[in-house]
GROMACS .gro file of C-alpha atoms in nm:
model
  384
    1MET     CA    1   0.017   0.002   0.012
    2ARG     CA    2   0.127   0.360  -0.076
    3TYR     CA    3   0.078   0.685   0.095
    4LEU     CA    4   0.197   1.039   0.069
    5ILE     CA    5   0.490   1.208   0.213
    6LEU     CA    6   0.531   1.588   0.185
    7MET     CA    7   0.870   1.743   0.041
    8LEU     CA    8   0.900   2.051   0.212
    9VAL     CA    9   0.989   2.359  -0.044
   10ILE     CA   10   1.102   2.675   0.128
   11ALA     CA   11   1.013   2.973  -0.044
   12SER     CA   12   1.024   3.314   0.154
   13ALA     CA   13   0.822   3.258   0.474
   14CYS     CA   14   0.597   2.998   0.367
   15THR     CA   15   0.638   2.618   0.300
   16ASP     CA   16   0.454   2.465   0.002
   17ALA     CA   17   0.399   2.094  -0.013
   18ILE     CA   18   0.474   1.844  -0.332
   19SER     CA   19   0.355   1.492  -0.258
   20VAL     CA   20   0.556   1.204  -0.385
   21ASN     CA   21   0.510   0.848  -0.358
   22LEU     CA   22   0.669   0.651  -0.026
   23ARG     CA   23   0.654   0.277   0.066
   24ASN     CA   24   0.799   0.204   0.393
   25GLY     CA   25   0.988  -0.109   0.458
   26ILE     CA   26   0.702  -0.310   0.621
   27GLU     CA   27   0.462  -0.216   0.317
   28ARG     CA   28   0.678  -0.404   0.084
   29TYR     CA   29   0.577  -0.740   0.204
   30ASP     CA   30   0.694  -0.951  -0.110
   31ALA     CA   31   1.048  -0.824  -0.027
   32TYR     CA   32   1.038  -1.017   0.309
   33ARG     CA   33   0.781  -1.296   0.287
   34ASP     CA   34   1.015  -1.583   0.259
   35LEU     CA   35   1.193  -1.427   0.569
   36LEU     CA   36   0.887  -1.506   0.768
   37ALA     CA   37   0.708  -1.792   0.641
   38GLY     CA   38   0.655  -2.060   0.883
   39LYS     CA   39   0.841  -1.867   1.158
   40LYS     CA   40   0.744  -1.756   1.512
   41VAL     CA   41   0.786  -1.391   1.496
   42GLY     CA   42   0.850  -1.120   1.768
   43VAL     CA   43   0.789  -0.763   1.655
   44VAL     CA   44   0.967  -0.479   1.829
   45THR     CA   45   0.716  -0.171   1.758
   46ASN     CA   46   0.530   0.116   1.858
   47HIS     CA   47   0.202   0.305   1.731
   48THR     CA   48   0.434   0.415   1.431
   49SER     CA   49   0.424   0.088   1.266
   50ARG     CA   50   0.153   0.146   1.013
   51VAL     CA   51   0.036   0.027   0.684
   52GLY     CA   52  -0.229   0.302   0.595
   53GLU     CA   53  -0.459   0.316   0.869
   54GLN     CA   54  -0.353  -0.048   0.979
   55HIS     CA   55  -0.114  -0.127   1.258
   56GLY     CA   56   0.200  -0.282   1.129
   57VAL     CA   57   0.151  -0.617   1.378
   58ASP     CA   58  -0.211  -0.629   1.255
   59PHE     CA   59  -0.084  -0.591   0.895
   60LEU     CA   60   0.164  -0.890   0.949
   61ARG     CA   61  -0.103  -1.111   1.116
   62GLU     CA   62  -0.339  -1.071   0.819
   63GLN     CA   63  -0.078  -1.181   0.572
   64GLY     CA   64  -0.088  -1.519   0.801
   65VAL     CA   65   0.269  -1.434   0.985
   66ASP     CA   66   0.272  -1.592   1.309
   67VAL     CA   67   0.355  -1.313   1.536
   68ILE     CA   68   0.371  -1.438   1.914
   69ARG     CA   69   0.500  -1.153   2.090
   70VAL     CA   70   0.524  -0.775   2.091
   71PHE     CA   71   0.848  -0.582   2.228
   72ALA     CA   72   0.772  -0.207   2.307
   73PRO     CA   73   1.024   0.098   2.382
   74GLU     CA   74   0.982   0.401   2.564
   75HIS     CA   75   0.648   0.552   2.557
   76GLY     CA   76   0.479   0.186   2.514
   77PHE     CA   77   0.332  -0.021   2.214
   78ARG     CA   78   0.068   0.255   2.195
   79GLY     CA   79   0.271   0.532   2.216
   80THR     CA   80   0.089   0.710   2.492
   81ALA     CA   81   0.339   0.694   2.801
   82ASP     CA   82   0.499   1.013   2.888
   83ALA     CA   83   0.890   1.061   2.847
   84GLY     CA   84   1.076   0.858   3.121
   85GLU     CA   85   0.759   0.685   3.262
   86THR     CA   86   0.806   0.317   3.335
   87ILE     CA   87   0.671   0.070   3.071
   88LYS     CA   88   0.545  -0.258   3.237
   89ASN     CA   89   0.488  -0.585   3.051
   90ASP     CA   90   0.113  -0.603   2.950
   91THR     CA   91  -0.113  -0.775   2.710
   92ASP     CA   92  -0.247  -0.610   2.414
   93VAL     CA   93  -0.636  -0.576   2.445
   94THR     CA   94  -0.674  -0.587   2.065
   95THR     CA   95  -0.454  -0.891   1.959
   96GLY     CA   96  -0.434  -1.053   2.303
   97LEU     CA   97  -0.051  -1.088   2.243
   98PRO     CA   98   0.193  -1.044   2.528
   99ILE     CA   99   0.391  -0.729   2.553
  100VAL     CA  100   0.750  -0.725   2.696
  101SER     CA  101   0.868  -0.372   2.794
  102LEU     CA  102   1.190  -0.252   2.663
  103TYR     CA  103   1.186   0.044   2.895
  104GLY     CA  104   1.251   0.074   3.266
  105LYS     CA  105   1.440  -0.197   3.442
  106ASN     CA  106   1.446  -0.418   3.121
  107LYS     CA  107   1.607  -0.236   2.850
  108LYS     CA  108   1.734  -0.550   2.685
  109PRO     CA  109   1.522  -0.856   2.588
  110GLN     CA  110   1.608  -1.128   2.816
  111PRO     CA  111   1.670  -1.508   2.715
  112ALA     CA  112   1.331  -1.571   2.848
  113ASP     CA  113   1.156  -1.298   2.658
  114LEU     CA  114   1.284  -1.451   2.330
  115LYS     CA  115   1.184  -1.795   2.419
  116GLY     CA  116   1.024  -1.963   2.110
  117VAL     CA  117   1.104  -1.656   1.888
  118GLU     CA  118   1.279  -1.744   1.552
  119VAL     CA  119   1.272  -1.422   1.382
  120MET     CA  120   1.267  -1.059   1.504
  121VAL     CA  121   1.110  -0.771   1.334
  122PHE     CA  122   1.192  -0.406   1.403
  123ASP     CA  123   0.966  -0.157   1.293
  124ILE     CA  124   0.959   0.201   1.478
  125GLN     CA  125   0.978   0.554   1.328
  126ASP     CA  126   1.311   0.712   1.424
  127VAL     CA  127   1.358   1.089   1.389
  128GLY     CA  128   1.744   1.100   1.352
  129VAL     CA  129   1.860   1.238   1.653
  130ARG     CA  130   2.118   1.064   1.900
  131PHE     CA  131   1.927   1.102   2.228
  132TYR     CA  132   1.615   0.959   2.099
  133THR     CA  133   1.593   0.649   2.279
  134TYR     CA  134   1.464   0.410   2.013
  135LEU     CA  135   1.837   0.396   1.881
  136SER     CA  136   1.936   0.240   2.234
  137THR     CA  137   1.646   0.001   2.211
  138LEU     CA  138   1.751  -0.104   1.868
  139HIS     CA  139   2.100  -0.137   1.991
  140TYR     CA  140   1.995  -0.388   2.280
  141VAL     CA  141   1.760  -0.588   2.036
  142MET     CA  142   2.036  -0.634   1.804
  143GLU     CA  143   2.260  -0.752   2.105
  144ALA     CA  144   1.987  -0.982   2.215
  145CYS     CA  145   1.912  -1.115   1.894
  146ALA     CA  146   2.285  -1.192   1.831
  147GLU     CA  147   2.360  -1.364   2.159
  148GLN     CA  148   2.055  -1.598   2.081
  149GLY     CA  149   2.119  -1.656   1.732
  150ILE     CA  150   1.797  -1.491   1.626
  151PRO     CA  151   1.754  -1.314   1.263
  152LEU     CA  152   1.654  -0.968   1.290
  153ILE     CA  153   1.472  -0.801   1.008
  154VAL     CA  154   1.462  -0.385   1.044
  155MET     CA  155   1.193  -0.257   0.830
  156ASP     CA  156   1.330   0.062   0.724
  157ARG     CA  157   1.153   0.436   0.733
  158PRO     CA  158   1.233   0.769   0.627
  159ASN     CA  159   1.432   0.982   0.874
  160PRO     CA  160   1.284   1.368   0.877
  161ASN     CA  161   1.645   1.512   0.980
  162ALA     CA  162   1.847   1.307   0.722
  163PHE     CA  163   1.936   1.612   0.510
  164TYR     CA  164   2.234   1.702   0.767
  165VAL     CA  165   2.483   1.596   1.005
  166ASP     CA  166   2.598   1.826   1.286
  167GLY     CA  167   2.657   1.837   1.643
  168PRO     CA  168   2.927   1.707   1.881
  169VAL     CA  169   3.021   1.317   1.836
  170LEU     CA  170   2.925   1.130   2.165
  171GLU     CA  171   3.238   1.062   2.391
  172LYS     CA  172   3.277   0.744   2.604
  173GLU     CA  173   3.247   0.916   2.949
  174CYS     CA  174   2.908   1.069   2.846
  175VAL     CA  175   2.746   0.742   2.714
  176SER     CA  176   2.412   0.675   2.843
  177PHE     CA  177   2.072   0.548   2.739
  178VAL     CA  178   2.015   0.871   2.569
  179GLY     CA  179   2.332   0.831   2.362
  180MET     CA  180   2.534   0.480   2.333
  181HIS     CA  181   2.763   0.532   2.008
  182PRO     CA  182   2.985   0.791   1.886
  183VAL     CA  183   2.784   0.952   1.639
  184PRO     CA  184   2.698   1.343   1.625
  185VAL     CA  185   2.358   1.470   1.747
  186VAL     CA  186   2.212   1.459   1.407
  187TYR     CA  187   2.371   1.183   1.188
  188GLY     CA  188   2.169   1.189   0.871
  189MET     CA  189   2.080   0.824   0.855
  190THR     CA  190   1.770   0.598   0.868
  191ILE     CA  191   1.711   0.335   1.152
  192GLY     CA  192   1.790   0.071   0.891
  193GLU     CA  193   2.133   0.241   0.772
  194TYR     CA  194   2.233   0.304   1.152
  195ALA     CA  195   2.155  -0.062   1.219
  196ARG     CA  196   2.403  -0.161   0.970
  197MET     CA  197   2.661   0.080   1.120
  198ILE     CA  198   2.605  -0.071   1.485
  199ASN     CA  199   2.684  -0.416   1.331
  200GLY     CA  200   2.952  -0.317   1.118
  201GLU     CA  201   3.147  -0.094   1.374
  202GLY     CA  202   3.133  -0.361   1.635
  203TRP     CA  203   2.968  -0.172   1.867
  204LEU     CA  204   2.748  -0.450   2.045
  205LYS     CA  205   2.895  -0.620   2.358
  206GLY     CA  206   3.203  -0.829   2.276
  207GLN     CA  207   3.163  -0.723   1.927
  208VAL     CA  208   2.914  -0.978   1.826
  209LYS     CA  209   2.745  -0.977   1.495
  210CYS     CA  210   2.347  -0.956   1.442
  211ASP     CA  211   2.197  -1.155   1.166
  212LEU     CA  212   2.056  -0.831   1.016
  213THR     CA  213   1.839  -0.766   0.699
  214VAL     CA  214   1.724  -0.429   0.614
  215VAL     CA  215   1.411  -0.412   0.400
  216PRO     CA  216   1.462  -0.043   0.257
  217CYS     CA  217   1.183   0.192   0.199
  218GLU     CA  218   1.091   0.325  -0.162
  219GLY     CA  219   1.037   0.670  -0.300
  220TRP     CA  220   1.251   0.861  -0.075
  221ASN     CA  221   1.591   1.022  -0.051
  222ARG     CA  222   1.751   1.202   0.230
  223GLU     CA  223   1.721   1.547   0.107
  224GLN     CA  224   1.326   1.522   0.165
  225PRO     CA  225   1.211   1.597   0.491
  226VAL     CA  226   0.897   1.435   0.583
  227ALA     CA  227   0.571   1.504   0.741
  228LEU     CA  228   0.519   1.208   0.935
  229PRO     CA  229   0.160   1.080   0.954
  230TYR     CA  230   0.182   0.984   1.326
  231ALA     CA  231   0.339   1.168   1.607
  232PRO     CA  232   0.668   0.933   1.689
  233SER     CA  233   0.625   1.044   2.066
  234PRO     CA  234   0.377   1.220   2.267
  235ASN     CA  235   0.644   1.535   2.274
  236LEU     CA  236   0.708   1.552   1.907
  237PRO     CA  237   0.336   1.604   1.777
  238ASP     CA  238   0.428   1.757   1.438
  239SER     CA  239   0.692   1.818   1.199
  240VAL     CA  240   0.834   2.191   1.368
  241SER     CA  241   0.874   1.997   1.681
  242VAL     CA  242   1.085   1.719   1.485
  243MET     CA  243   1.261   1.966   1.318
  244LEU     CA  244   1.342   2.199   1.596
  245TYR     CA  245   1.429   1.903   1.858
  246PRO     CA  246   1.778   1.860   1.776
  247SER     CA  247   1.863   2.198   1.878
  248THR     CA  248   1.595   2.263   2.162
  249CYS     CA  249   1.635   1.930   2.314
  250PHE     CA  250   1.936   2.074   2.496
  251PHE     CA  251   1.715   2.266   2.722
  252GLU     CA  252   1.647   1.947   2.912
  253GLY     CA  253   1.981   1.944   3.043
  254THR     CA  254   1.900   2.296   3.205
  255ALA     CA  255   1.669   2.465   3.446
  256ILE     CA  256   1.492   2.596   3.132
  257ASN     CA  257   1.165   2.446   3.026
  258GLU     CA  258   1.145   2.307   2.668
  259GLY     CA  259   0.807   2.342   2.597
  260ARG     CA  260   0.685   2.061   2.776
  261GLY     CA  261   0.359   2.101   2.945
  262THR     CA  262   0.217   2.308   2.637
  263LEU     CA  263   0.091   2.180   2.319
  264ARG     CA  264   0.404   2.278   2.138
  265PRO     CA  265   0.675   2.110   2.280
  266PHE     CA  266   1.043   2.182   2.194
  267GLN     CA  267   0.904   2.451   1.992
  268VAL     CA  268   0.913   2.709   2.269
  269PHE     CA  269   1.132   2.759   2.591
  270GLY     CA  270   1.109   2.980   2.879
  271HIS     CA  271   1.163   3.011   3.263
  272PRO     CA  272   1.021   3.246   3.519
  273ASP     CA  273   1.367   3.397   3.570
  274LEU     CA  274   1.447   3.457   3.202
  275LYS     CA  275   1.446   3.851   3.189
  276ASP     CA  276   1.352   4.078   2.869
  277MET     CA  277   1.235   3.787   2.656
  278PRO     CA  278   0.951   3.847   2.417
  279TYR     CA  279   0.716   3.533   2.459
  280SER     CA  280   0.540   3.410   2.776
  281TYR     CA  281   0.347   3.102   2.847
  282VAL     CA  282   0.260   2.856   3.151
  283PRO     CA  283   0.362   2.505   3.137
  284LYS     CA  284   0.082   2.248   3.290
  285PRO     CA  285   0.053   1.894   3.320
  286ILE     CA  286  -0.099   1.752   3.006
  287LYS     CA  287  -0.212   1.376   3.038
  288GLY     CA  288  -0.020   1.161   2.768
  289MET     CA  289   0.244   1.430   2.707
  290SER     CA  290   0.381   1.593   3.017
  291MET     CA  291   0.248   1.519   3.345
  292THR     CA  292   0.546   1.687   3.518
  293PRO     CA  293   0.691   1.945   3.341
  294LYS     CA  294   0.954   2.184   3.461
  295CYS     CA  295   0.808   2.517   3.597
  296ALA     CA  296   0.482   2.385   3.595
  297GLY     CA  297   0.201   2.639   3.705
  298LYS     CA  298   0.453   2.926   3.676
  299THR     CA  299   0.469   3.202   3.397
  300CYS     CA  300   0.766   3.158   3.185
  301TYR     CA  301   0.934   3.396   2.967
  302GLY     CA  302   1.114   3.317   2.676
  303MET     CA  303   1.072   3.261   2.289
  304ASP     CA  304   0.851   3.102   2.033
  305LEU     CA  305   1.057   2.927   1.772
  306ALA     CA  306   0.795   2.780   1.557
  307LYS     CA  307   0.890   3.017   1.282
  308GLU     CA  308   1.235   2.889   1.283
  309TYR     CA  309   1.160   2.561   1.088
  310ASN     CA  310   1.249   2.730   0.786
  311THR     CA  311   1.562   2.856   0.923
  312ILE     CA  312   1.719   2.495   1.039
  313PHE     CA  313   1.613   2.353   0.701
  314GLU     CA  314   1.789   2.641   0.526
  315MET     CA  315   2.121   2.611   0.759
  316LYS     CA  316   2.117   2.255   0.765
  317ARG     CA  317   2.285   2.256   1.111
  318LEU     CA  318   2.186   2.288   1.492
  319ASP     CA  319   2.113   2.622   1.604
  320LEU     CA  320   2.292   2.713   1.940
  321ALA     CA  321   2.172   3.058   1.949
  322TRP     CA  322   1.885   2.984   2.154
  323LEU     CA  323   2.080   2.813   2.424
  324LEU     CA  324   2.332   3.056   2.462
  325LEU     CA  325   2.070   3.321   2.474
  326ALA     CA  326   1.896   3.149   2.738
  327TYR     CA  327   2.230   3.118   2.952
  328ARG     CA  328   2.290   3.492   2.923
  329LYS     CA  329   1.937   3.617   3.040
  330TYR     CA  330   1.911   3.345   3.314
  331GLU     CA  331   1.873   3.517   3.656
  332GLY     CA  332   1.754   3.210   3.882
  333LYS     CA  333   1.902   3.072   4.187
  334GLU     CA  334   1.884   2.736   4.051
  335PRO     CA  335   2.212   2.634   3.844
  336PHE     CA  336   2.145   2.670   3.480
  337PHE     CA  337   2.287   2.330   3.390
  338ASN     CA  338   2.181   1.985   3.541
  339ALA     CA  339   2.335   1.649   3.505
  340LEU     CA  340   2.165   1.558   3.197
  341PHE     CA  341   2.346   1.822   2.982
  342ASP     CA  342   2.660   1.675   2.937
  343LYS     CA  343   2.487   1.325   2.807
  344LEU     CA  344   2.258   1.513   2.567
  345VAL     CA  345   2.571   1.739   2.399
  346GLY     CA  346   2.803   1.422   2.427
  347ASN     CA  347   3.086   1.558   2.594
  348THR     CA  348   3.187   1.813   2.888
  349ARG     CA  349   3.372   2.065   2.714
  350VAL     CA  350   3.060   2.248   2.556
  351ARG     CA  351   2.924   2.324   2.910
  352GLN     CA  352   3.256   2.503   3.001
  353GLN     CA  353   3.253   2.673   2.676
  354ILE     CA  354   2.903   2.823   2.742
  355LYS     CA  355   3.031   2.922   3.104
  356ASP     CA  356   3.321   3.077   2.948
  357GLY     CA  357   3.131   3.307   2.695
  358LYS     CA  358   3.251   3.137   2.382
  359THR     CA  359   3.043   3.205   2.049
  360GLU     CA  360   2.848   2.979   1.861
  361GLU     CA  361   3.106   2.950   1.586
  362ASP     CA  362   3.386   2.893   1.885
  363ILE     CA  363   3.179   2.609   1.997
  364ARG     CA  364   3.089   2.445   1.658
  365ALA     CA  365   3.460   2.440   1.571
  366GLY     CA  366   3.538   2.203   1.846
  367TRP     CA  367   3.339   1.942   1.667
  368GLN     CA  368   3.400   1.976   1.304
  369GLU     CA  369   3.687   1.727   1.277
  370ASP     CA  370   3.491   1.464   1.463
  371VAL     CA  371   3.217   1.510   1.241
  372ALA     CA  372   3.425   1.483   0.940
  373ASN     CA  373   3.573   1.148   1.058
  374PHE     CA  374   3.210   1.031   1.142
  375MET     CA  375   3.116   1.127   0.775
  376ASP     CA  376   3.389   0.865   0.634
  377VAL     CA  377   3.244   0.602   0.850
  378ARG     CA  378   2.886   0.668   0.783
  379LYS     CA  379   2.940   0.642   0.393
  380LYS     CA  380   3.004   0.278   0.407
  381TYR     CA  381   2.655   0.218   0.569
  382LEU     CA  382   2.413   0.434   0.331
  383ILE     CA  383   2.155   0.282   0.159
  384TYR     CA  384   1.986   0.579  -0.022
   0.00000   0.00000   0.00000
């Protein structure tokens, strides 16, 4: 089945839409039919796995695939859990299938979880940003499959931020579940290409190799940012949030509210103690999005960045100007940075450079050589 994506063409202050045909990996059933025939199948997935209006699990079952278990990442199988919320094992009310949580204490499938699974399928929409945790879920699934001798099929999907590569490359001391690999903040690869890189670079524990098959999508190239048909997670509700997320998620490592607690997360930022700022809002708990936003119930002063979508598209790079401005304007008693900041950025230097008053170009210069080296590695794994 085919559906439409949007190629975004920037013209002055408006965005025109040109439709093109796209087929995600899971839609190309003939390309992987034989790999699943007669097998008991596990599926790592969430609400973004769709074939038209049908969930990917339902689609596979309709084709006669024997799906025996579902594995769910952060935000859960149906994608409704808040960021960081513990996800528990459950049973899907629609299919009756057991759901194994891969977020919380158990981030890696255990041997008992994989009992009876002969082939694993991974189908989750990524947004192309290092600290988006679906990448870490992919890593642990690949590792578990490699250890248990289970083939893995990654159903590829477009990356809406594939049109550029930028940001510090993660260093070892900052490895965590929000960043496991030595890649820039924005790495310009699809989830399938990234899986090939994890395997090829020996990043799995003990340098084990996963028996990996990537089913490519069709009708897309990396210069086409896409308007995703479903929000990939509760706090990335639309294309504007997805585009700004690589730049504004750094605020999660600070005292500044990053727009959680509003209907436009990652499109606004603010704090009660930011002075002389042009925009104000009050973050509030929102069920299914942000139950405990920073600065809840307080008037925050900051900026509305929604119109900066085009700026990011044209610059093809992260924008640190907003973070640097917030640091200069902040007058609160609470420290500006928290322990998460270095993990998001990927090193300890950027925090110090900001404190030292370095310019954006000074800071950016510090990661250019690492990004150039990464680009050489990346070439080996590109499909599109």
